[in-house]
mmCIF file of C-alpha atoms in Angstrom:
data_model
loop_
_atom_site.group_PDB
_atom_site.id
_atom_site.type_symbol
_atom_site.label_atom_id
_atom_site.label_comp_id
_atom_site.label_asym_id
_atom_site.label_seq_id
_atom_site.Cartn_x
_atom_site.Cartn_y
_atom_site.Cartn_z
ATOM 1 C CA MET A 1 -79.583 45.501 -86.003
ATOM 2 C CA SER A 2 -76.716 45.016 -83.945
ATOM 3 C CA ARG A 3 -79.047 46.698 -80.693
ATOM 4 C CA LYS A 4 -81.764 44.523 -81.708
ATOM 5 C CA LEU A 5 -79.845 41.472 -81.499
ATOM 6 C CA PHE A 6 -78.499 42.831 -78.304
ATOM 7 C CA TYR A 7 -81.903 43.068 -76.872
ATOM 8 C CA ILE A 8 -83.059 39.516 -77.690
ATOM 9 C CA ILE A 9 -80.013 37.917 -76.387
ATOM 10 C CA SER A 10 -80.243 39.555 -73.292
ATOM 11 C CA ILE A 11 -83.889 38.824 -73.021
ATOM 12 C CA SER A 12 -83.270 35.694 -73.541
ATOM 13 C CA LEU A 13 -80.649 35.049 -71.128
ATOM 14 C CA PHE A 14 -82.749 36.824 -68.640
ATOM 15 C CA SER A 15 -85.230 34.333 -69.011
ATOM 16 C CA PHE A 16 -83.046 31.335 -68.873
ATOM 17 C CA PHE A 17 -81.523 32.749 -65.615
ATOM 18 C CA GLN A 18 -84.874 33.738 -64.147
ATOM 19 C CA LYS A 19 -86.258 29.993 -64.681
ATOM 20 C CA VAL A 20 -83.342 28.409 -63.224
ATOM 21 C CA THR A 21 -83.090 30.221 -60.019
ATOM 22 C CA ALA A 22 -86.660 30.662 -59.829
ATOM 23 C CA GLN A 23 -87.897 31.786 -56.223
ATOM 24 C CA ASP A 24 -90.870 29.723 -56.751
ATOM 25 C CA CYS A 25 -88.553 26.311 -56.918
ATOM 26 C CA VAL A 26 -90.085 23.747 -55.178
ATOM 27 C CA LEU A 27 -88.174 20.433 -54.300
ATOM 28 C CA PRO A 28 -90.650 17.374 -54.140
ATOM 29 C CA GLU A 29 -90.333 15.248 -51.085
ATOM 30 C CA LEU A 30 -89.622 11.875 -50.660
ATOM 31 C CA PHE A 31 -92.829 9.569 -51.345
ATOM 32 C CA THR A 32 -93.678 7.757 -48.617
ATOM 33 C CA ASP A 33 -97.212 6.582 -49.372
ATOM 34 C CA ASN A 34 -98.536 3.136 -50.238
ATOM 35 C CA THR A 35 -101.996 2.679 -52.220
ATOM 36 C CA GLY A 36 -101.773 -1.005 -52.481
ATOM 37 C CA GLN A 37 -100.467 -1.220 -56.271
ATOM 38 C CA ASN A 38 -97.380 -0.469 -57.922
ATOM 39 C CA MET A 39 -95.400 -1.089 -60.849
ATOM 40 C CA THR A 40 -91.440 -1.372 -60.596
ATOM 41 C CA VAL A 41 -88.706 1.134 -62.347
ATOM 42 C CA PHE A 42 -85.294 -0.471 -62.936
ATOM 43 C CA PHE A 43 -82.693 1.938 -63.224
ATOM 44 C CA SER A 44 -79.625 0.577 -64.846
ATOM 45 C CA SER A 45 -76.190 1.661 -63.777
ATOM 46 C CA ASN A 46 -75.786 3.423 -66.998
ATOM 47 C CA ALA A 47 -78.789 5.597 -66.280
ATOM 48 C CA ILE A 48 -77.651 6.175 -62.994
ATOM 49 C CA ASP A 49 -74.047 6.841 -64.047
ATOM 50 C CA ALA A 50 -75.661 9.396 -67.050
ATOM 51 C CA LEU A 51 -77.246 11.462 -63.876
ATOM 52 C CA SER A 52 -73.627 12.813 -62.452
ATOM 53 C CA SER A 53 -75.276 13.913 -59.293
ATOM 54 C CA SER A 54 -73.322 15.972 -57.187
ATOM 55 C CA SER A 55 -75.149 16.022 -53.447
ATOM 56 C CA ASN A 56 -75.149 13.323 -50.755
ATOM 57 C CA SER A 57 -78.569 12.395 -51.040
ATOM 58 C CA PRO A 58 -79.660 12.514 -54.484
ATOM 59 C CA TYR A 59 -82.860 10.838 -55.391
ATOM 60 C CA ILE A 60 -85.925 10.582 -58.385
ATOM 61 C CA VAL A 61 -89.152 11.311 -57.937
ATOM 62 C CA ALA A 62 -91.968 10.205 -60.244
ATOM 63 C CA PHE A 63 -95.065 12.346 -61.424
ATOM 64 C CA SER A 64 -98.378 11.621 -62.889
ATOM 65 C CA PRO A 65 -99.630 13.103 -65.744
ATOM 66 C CA ASP A 66 -101.576 15.481 -63.578
ATOM 67 C CA GLY A 67 -98.708 16.487 -61.345
ATOM 68 C CA LEU A 68 -99.408 13.955 -58.575
ATOM 69 C CA LEU A 69 -95.929 12.448 -56.476
ATOM 70 C CA VAL A 70 -96.165 8.755 -57.329
ATOM 71 C CA GLY A 71 -92.803 7.252 -56.411
ATOM 72 C CA SER A 72 -89.365 8.287 -55.392
ATOM 73 C CA VAL A 73 -85.945 6.098 -54.876
ATOM 74 C CA SER A 74 -82.506 7.445 -53.009
ATOM 75 C CA ILE A 75 -79.815 7.238 -55.699
ATOM 76 C CA ALA A 76 -76.993 7.982 -52.881
ATOM 77 C CA SER A 77 -74.228 5.948 -53.543
ATOM 78 C CA ALA A 78 -74.559 4.141 -50.499
ATOM 79 C CA ASP A 79 -78.705 3.222 -51.374
ATOM 80 C CA LEU A 80 -77.312 1.609 -54.685
ATOM 81 C CA GLN A 81 -77.332 -2.110 -55.353
ATOM 82 C CA GLY A 82 -74.231 -2.936 -58.005
ATOM 83 C CA GLY A 83 -74.549 0.893 -59.245
ATOM 84 C CA GLN A 84 -78.420 0.257 -60.170
ATOM 85 C CA ALA A 85 -81.740 1.171 -58.601
ATOM 86 C CA GLN A 86 -85.249 0.349 -58.157
ATOM 87 C CA MET A 87 -88.462 2.597 -57.739
ATOM 88 C CA ALA A 88 -91.875 1.696 -56.728
ATOM 89 C CA VAL A 89 -94.310 4.002 -58.728
ATOM 90 C CA TRP A 90 -97.784 3.759 -57.193
ATOM 91 C CA GLY A 91 -101.328 3.219 -58.897
ATOM 92 C CA ASP A 92 -104.177 4.347 -57.589
ATOM 93 C CA ASP A 93 -106.663 2.976 -55.112
ATOM 94 C CA THR A 94 -109.615 2.288 -56.620
ATOM 95 C CA SER A 95 -111.422 1.634 -53.325
ATOM 96 C CA SER A 96 -111.237 4.874 -52.285
ATOM 97 C CA PRO A 97 -112.645 8.279 -53.837
ATOM 98 C CA ASP A 98 -109.484 10.391 -54.320
ATOM 99 C CA VAL A 99 -106.985 9.845 -56.923
ATOM 100 C CA ASP A 100 -103.807 8.961 -55.368
ATOM 101 C CA GLY A 101 -101.856 6.989 -57.675
ATOM 102 C CA LEU A 102 -101.604 6.604 -61.706
ATOM 103 C CA SER A 103 -104.264 4.732 -63.901
ATOM 104 C CA ALA A 104 -103.373 1.987 -66.432
ATOM 105 C CA GLY A 105 -101.582 3.479 -69.388
ATOM 106 C CA GLN A 106 -100.359 6.795 -67.889
ATOM 107 C CA GLU A 107 -97.033 8.329 -68.757
ATOM 108 C CA ILE A 108 -94.564 8.819 -65.880
ATOM 109 C CA THR A 109 -92.519 11.790 -65.693
ATOM 110 C CA PHE A 110 -89.194 11.589 -63.610
ATOM 111 C CA LYS A 111 -87.083 14.460 -62.005
ATOM 112 C CA LEU A 112 -84.075 14.367 -60.115
ATOM 113 C CA VAL A 113 -83.210 16.339 -56.923
ATOM 114 C CA ASP A 114 -79.763 16.877 -56.370
ATOM 115 C CA GLY A 115 -79.129 19.194 -53.467
ATOM 116 C CA ILE A 116 -80.372 22.591 -54.093
ATOM 117 C CA SER A 117 -81.720 21.908 -57.752
ATOM 118 C CA LEU A 118 -84.237 19.984 -59.561
ATOM 119 C CA TYR A 119 -83.509 18.489 -62.803
ATOM 120 C CA ASP A 120 -86.030 17.107 -65.443
ATOM 121 C CA LEU A 121 -84.987 13.459 -66.549
ATOM 122 C CA ASN A 122 -85.174 12.354 -70.323
ATOM 123 C CA LEU A 123 -84.986 8.729 -70.074
ATOM 124 C CA THR A 124 -84.282 5.770 -72.571
ATOM 125 C CA PHE A 125 -86.984 2.879 -71.559
ATOM 126 C CA ASN A 126 -86.643 -0.923 -72.819
ATOM 127 C CA GLY A 127 -90.471 -0.633 -73.184
ATOM 128 C CA VAL A 128 -93.473 1.813 -73.358
ATOM 129 C CA ASN A 129 -93.472 4.552 -70.962
ATOM 130 C CA SER A 130 -96.749 3.918 -69.475
ATOM 131 C CA TYR A 131 -98.103 2.874 -66.348
ATOM 132 C CA VAL A 132 -98.973 -1.299 -65.823
ATOM 133 C CA ALA A 133 -100.009 -2.483 -62.322
ATOM 134 C CA ASN A 134 -97.436 -5.202 -61.508
ATOM 135 C CA GLY A 135 -95.307 -4.411 -64.284
ATOM 136 C CA ILE A 136 -91.490 -3.861 -64.439
ATOM 137 C CA LEU A 137 -89.771 -1.052 -66.681
ATOM 138 C CA PRO A 138 -86.333 -0.824 -67.412
ATOM 139 C CA VAL A 139 -84.697 2.828 -67.787
ATOM 140 C CA LEU A 140 -81.246 1.898 -70.048
ATOM 141 C CA GLY A 141 -80.109 5.583 -70.192
ATOM 142 C CA ALA A 142 -80.422 8.994 -68.948
ATOM 143 C CA SER A 143 -79.701 12.863 -69.512
ATOM 144 C CA VAL A 144 -80.857 15.750 -67.477
ATOM 145 C CA GLU A 145 -81.712 19.403 -67.878
ATOM 146 C CA LEU A 146 -81.785 21.817 -65.223
ATOM 147 C CA ASN A 147 -85.606 22.933 -64.147
ATOM 148 C CA CYS A 148 -84.537 25.036 -61.071
ATOM 149 C CA SER A 149 -82.753 25.924 -57.959
ATOM 150 C CA VAL A 150 -83.459 26.864 -54.733
ATOM 151 C CA PRO A 151 -81.894 30.350 -54.036
ATOM 152 C CA LEU A 152 -79.402 30.572 -51.349
ATOM 153 C CA SER A 153 -80.249 32.892 -48.393
ATOM 154 C CA GLY A 154 -77.455 34.462 -46.736
#
């Protein structure tokens, strides 16, 4: 029985560390596009403080349900305004055939890029997390979970 338990624990730990330091960890870049319509996501100082970033240039990225990068904002201390941050998340430009942003009602996924690590964000909103053109979505609180880290070479 104890040998079986040892194997289960060993495999679980191996799986965890493989996820955390996966070779295929890709850190999203900052979003630089403009589709013509957006929504503002406002990160309160409580939400920013809960992120506890450790690098000099951390930033938050936003994704559509299909994994399309639709926004980003730096949360480096020099870029914060009163400890707060505002992010534009971009809607789809319906005049083009390509889907290049969020559609009305779509849920937004947020991640934190901090140095060589990518974190999944669990955010608490004052409202519903869904895209509304010209809308405002306040973020009141946050927690993070490590998704992956880029291995250091050397």
